[in-house]
Amino acid sequence: MLPLDLPFAVLRVALTAHEEVHLPPFPGSKLEGAFGRALYRLACTQPHRETCVGCPLRSICPYGLSYAPVQPPEVTASSLGTPPRPIIFRVAFGRDQVVQAGQPLTFGLVVVGTALTQLPYLLAALREVGEQGLGRTRGRLELQEVVSLNPYRELEVTLLKGGDLGVTLTPLVMRPADLPAIDAPRIRLQLRSLLHVKQGGTMVEDLQFPIMIKALQRRMGNLEQVHGGRQSLGADFGALPELARSIQTTYQYLRPASQLRKGSRRGEKTIMDGLLGTLEYAGDFAPFAPLLRLGEQLGVGKWAHFGAGLYDIEEGP
């Protein structure tokens, strides 16, 4: 097991539309952008700066910590050219959707590591997300509640209700050691959002188990070294991918999917692409269970902070 000190909290956010809201099949980037703008308006004390680079408050600002994190000087991993963000949106890939006035919009949000200390700011930003409008028509929404939950134990705590920010500021925090084991000899991964894992600079289309484990190690190690306790610094990242060779890939049904994403700058566009479908593996999953469970909640691969690379684990005989 890769040593990881990586606390996190899973939130469920519920809003109600006041106007029609038009969302794309994968709305994670829209939600992330709206949340970022709301957090910036609440937290930034130096709005005259074009970027967070050079800001003396960057390391303590709620916006800087979440949207422009700084790589710690002791972390030198080559995969950390851009430090990962500690705020992760949990949304599935589906179809274009229109949320009619009066209808609910619900999504998940994961807060990781040091970002948990900024929870009051994050909750306040969630309250502001719908005020400026969301989606293609900028439909306005109103926050109904934010609930902290443990999806493995059916526990829930209400953090915020409507405009009341003082319900509780104590979320249900989980750690890798708290996540359930995987005892079954077979598992199925149902990919809920675009999975884009690279190897040698290109997207992998044959997702053998060692490739998944290597990608999960990279993702969780990077998050832990920037936003967690940094226990994985100097750890052996080669042992688990080598052990993963003993796991058989028994079934793959994957299909490509993509979506155009507009950036924050005028004319900036990106194609988000990846794979959806089903993966089945067979073997002894005990050494890999913490990483697999972390991926189930925090995602893996490119665009994971938008909610890409999410999957559900189903255990089988």
PDB file of N, CA and C in Angstrom, residues 152-153 175-187 284-294 296 313-316:
ATOM      1  N   TYR A 152     -20.176   5.173   2.014  1.00  0.00           N
ATOM      2  CA  TYR A 152     -20.014   3.751   2.321  1.00  0.00           C
ATOM      3  C   TYR A 152     -20.735   3.341   3.609  1.00  0.00           C
ATOM      4  N   ARG A 153     -21.157   4.324   4.392  1.00  0.00           N
ATOM      5  CA  ARG A 153     -21.785   4.011   5.678  1.00  0.00           C
ATOM      6  C   ARG A 153     -23.163   4.652   5.835  1.00  0.00           C
ATOM      7  N   ARG A 175     -10.574   9.110   5.426  1.00  0.00           N
ATOM      8  CA  ARG A 175      -9.165   8.922   5.125  1.00  0.00           C
ATOM      9  C   ARG A 175      -8.983   7.571   4.431  1.00  0.00           C
ATOM     10  N   PRO A 176      -7.871   7.366   3.739  1.00  0.00           N
ATOM     11  CA  PRO A 176      -7.686   6.089   3.029  1.00  0.00           C
ATOM     12  C   PRO A 176      -7.903   4.866   3.903  1.00  0.00           C
ATOM     13  N   ALA A 177      -7.472   4.925   5.161  1.00  0.00           N
ATOM     14  CA  ALA A 177      -7.620   3.761   6.043  1.00  0.00           C
ATOM     15  C   ALA A 177      -9.075   3.478   6.403  1.00  0.00           C
ATOM     16  N   ASP A 178      -9.947   4.488   6.236  1.00  0.00           N
ATOM     17  CA  ASP A 178     -11.370   4.316   6.571  1.00  0.00           C
ATOM     18  C   ASP A 178     -12.167   3.669   5.451  1.00  0.00           C
ATOM     19  N   LEU A 179     -11.600   3.571   4.261  1.00  0.00           N
ATOM     20  CA  LEU A 179     -12.355   3.108   3.101  1.00  0.00           C
ATOM     21  C   LEU A 179     -12.508   1.591   3.130  1.00  0.00           C
ATOM     22  N   PRO A 180     -13.618   1.071   2.645  1.00  0.00           N
ATOM     23  CA  PRO A 180     -13.871  -0.374   2.751  1.00  0.00           C
ATOM     24  C   PRO A 180     -12.922  -1.210   1.905  1.00  0.00           C
ATOM     25  N   ALA A 181     -12.645  -2.390   2.406  1.00  0.00           N
ATOM     26  CA  ALA A 181     -11.799  -3.342   1.687  1.00  0.00           C
ATOM     27  C   ALA A 181     -12.548  -3.896   0.478  1.00  0.00           C
ATOM     28  N   ILE A 182     -11.804  -4.557  -0.394  1.00  0.00           N
ATOM     29  CA  ILE A 182     -12.396  -5.269  -1.527  1.00  0.00           C
ATOM     30  C   ILE A 182     -11.976  -6.731  -1.403  1.00  0.00           C
ATOM     31  N   ASP A 183     -12.913  -7.581  -0.994  1.00  0.00           N
ATOM     32  CA  ASP A 183     -12.614  -8.996  -0.745  1.00  0.00           C
ATOM     33  C   ASP A 183     -12.997  -9.897  -1.912  1.00  0.00           C
ATOM     34  N   ALA A 184     -13.789  -9.390  -2.834  1.00  0.00           N
ATOM     35  CA  ALA A 184     -14.276 -10.218  -3.936  1.00  0.00           C
ATOM     36  C   ALA A 184     -13.146 -10.547  -4.908  1.00  0.00           C
ATOM     37  N   PRO A 185     -13.220 -11.702  -5.585  1.00  0.00           N
ATOM     38  CA  PRO A 185     -12.187 -12.064  -6.555  1.00  0.00           C
ATOM     39  C   PRO A 185     -12.360 -11.384  -7.911  1.00  0.00           C
ATOM     40  N   ARG A 186     -13.498 -10.719  -8.103  1.00  0.00           N
ATOM     41  CA  ARG A 186     -13.748  -9.999  -9.355  1.00  0.00           C
ATOM     42  C   ARG A 186     -14.369  -8.643  -9.051  1.00  0.00           C
ATOM     43  N   ILE A 187     -14.009  -7.640  -9.846  1.00  0.00           N
ATOM     44  CA  ILE A 187     -14.640  -6.336  -9.723  1.00  0.00           C
ATOM     45  C   ILE A 187     -14.996  -5.807 -11.107  1.00  0.00           C
ATOM     46  N   ASP A 284      -6.610 -10.833  -6.726  1.00  0.00           N
ATOM     47  CA  ASP A 284      -6.602 -10.438  -5.319  1.00  0.00           C
ATOM     48  C   ASP A 284      -6.454  -8.920  -5.256  1.00  0.00           C
ATOM     49  N   PHE A 285      -7.520  -8.241  -4.823  1.00  0.00           N
ATOM     50  CA  PHE A 285      -7.526  -6.779  -4.849  1.00  0.00           C
ATOM     51  C   PHE A 285      -7.173  -6.138  -3.508  1.00  0.00           C
ATOM     52  N   ALA A 286      -6.861  -6.954  -2.502  1.00  0.00           N
ATOM     53  CA  ALA A 286      -6.583  -6.400  -1.176  1.00  0.00           C
ATOM     54  C   ALA A 286      -5.490  -5.328  -1.197  1.00  0.00           C
ATOM     55  N   PRO A 287      -4.351  -5.518  -1.899  1.00  0.00           N
ATOM     56  CA  PRO A 287      -3.310  -4.488  -1.871  1.00  0.00           C
ATOM     57  C   PRO A 287      -3.696  -3.202  -2.597  1.00  0.00           C
ATOM     58  N   PHE A 288      -4.706  -3.286  -3.473  1.00  0.00           N
ATOM     59  CA  PHE A 288      -5.061  -2.151  -4.330  1.00  0.00           C
ATOM     60  C   PHE A 288      -6.329  -1.422  -3.877  1.00  0.00           C
ATOM     61  N   ALA A 289      -7.017  -1.995  -2.860  1.00  0.00           N
ATOM     62  CA  ALA A 289      -8.324  -1.477  -2.473  1.00  0.00           C
ATOM     63  C   ALA A 289      -8.307   0.005  -2.095  1.00  0.00           C
ATOM     64  N   PRO A 290      -7.346   0.486  -1.278  1.00  0.00           N
ATOM     65  CA  PRO A 290      -7.384   1.918  -0.927  1.00  0.00           C
ATOM     66  C   PRO A 290      -7.289   2.828  -2.149  1.00  0.00           C
ATOM     67  N   LEU A 291      -6.419   2.505  -3.088  1.00  0.00           N
ATOM     68  CA  LEU A 291      -6.298   3.328  -4.292  1.00  0.00           C
ATOM     69  C   LEU A 291      -7.573   3.270  -5.128  1.00  0.00           C
ATOM     70  N   LEU A 292      -8.131   2.077  -5.289  1.00  0.00           N
ATOM     71  CA  LEU A 292      -9.350   1.934  -6.080  1.00  0.00           C
ATOM     72  C   LEU A 292     -10.507   2.707  -5.453  1.00  0.00           C
ATOM     73  N   ARG A 293     -10.613   2.663  -4.128  1.00  0.00           N
ATOM     74  CA  ARG A 293     -11.678   3.397  -3.454  1.00  0.00           C
ATOM     75  C   ARG A 293     -11.453   4.906  -3.553  1.00  0.00           C
ATOM     76  N   LEU A 294     -10.216   5.350  -3.429  1.00  0.00           N
ATOM     77  CA  LEU A 294      -9.933   6.771  -3.588  1.00  0.00           C
ATOM     78  C   LEU A 294     -10.317   7.249  -4.986  1.00  0.00           C
ATOM     79  N   GLU A 296     -12.608   6.011  -6.814  1.00  0.00           N
ATOM     80  CA  GLU A 296     -14.071   6.012  -6.881  1.00  0.00           C
ATOM     81  C   GLU A 296     -14.641   7.347  -6.411  1.00  0.00           C
ATOM     82  N   ILE A 313     -17.484   1.007  -8.280  1.00  0.00           N
ATOM     83  CA  ILE A 313     -16.931  -0.339  -8.144  1.00  0.00           C
ATOM     84  C   ILE A 313     -18.057  -1.303  -7.769  1.00  0.00           C
ATOM     85  N   GLU A 314     -18.206  -2.357  -8.553  1.00  0.00           N
ATOM     86  CA  GLU A 314     -19.139  -3.419  -8.230  1.00  0.00           C
ATOM     87  C   GLU A 314     -18.349  -4.692  -7.993  1.00  0.00           C
ATOM     88  N   GLU A 315     -18.571  -5.302  -6.834  1.00  0.00           N
ATOM     89  CA  GLU A 315     -17.852  -6.549  -6.495  1.00  0.00           C
ATOM     90  C   GLU A 315     -18.680  -7.747  -6.934  1.00  0.00           C
ATOM     91  N   GLY A 316     -17.972  -8.773  -7.426  1.00  0.00           N
ATOM     92  CA  GLY A 316     -18.653  -9.962  -7.906  1.00  0.00           C
ATOM     93  C   GLY A 316     -17.936 -11.240  -7.530  1.00  0.00           C
TER      94      GLY A 316
END
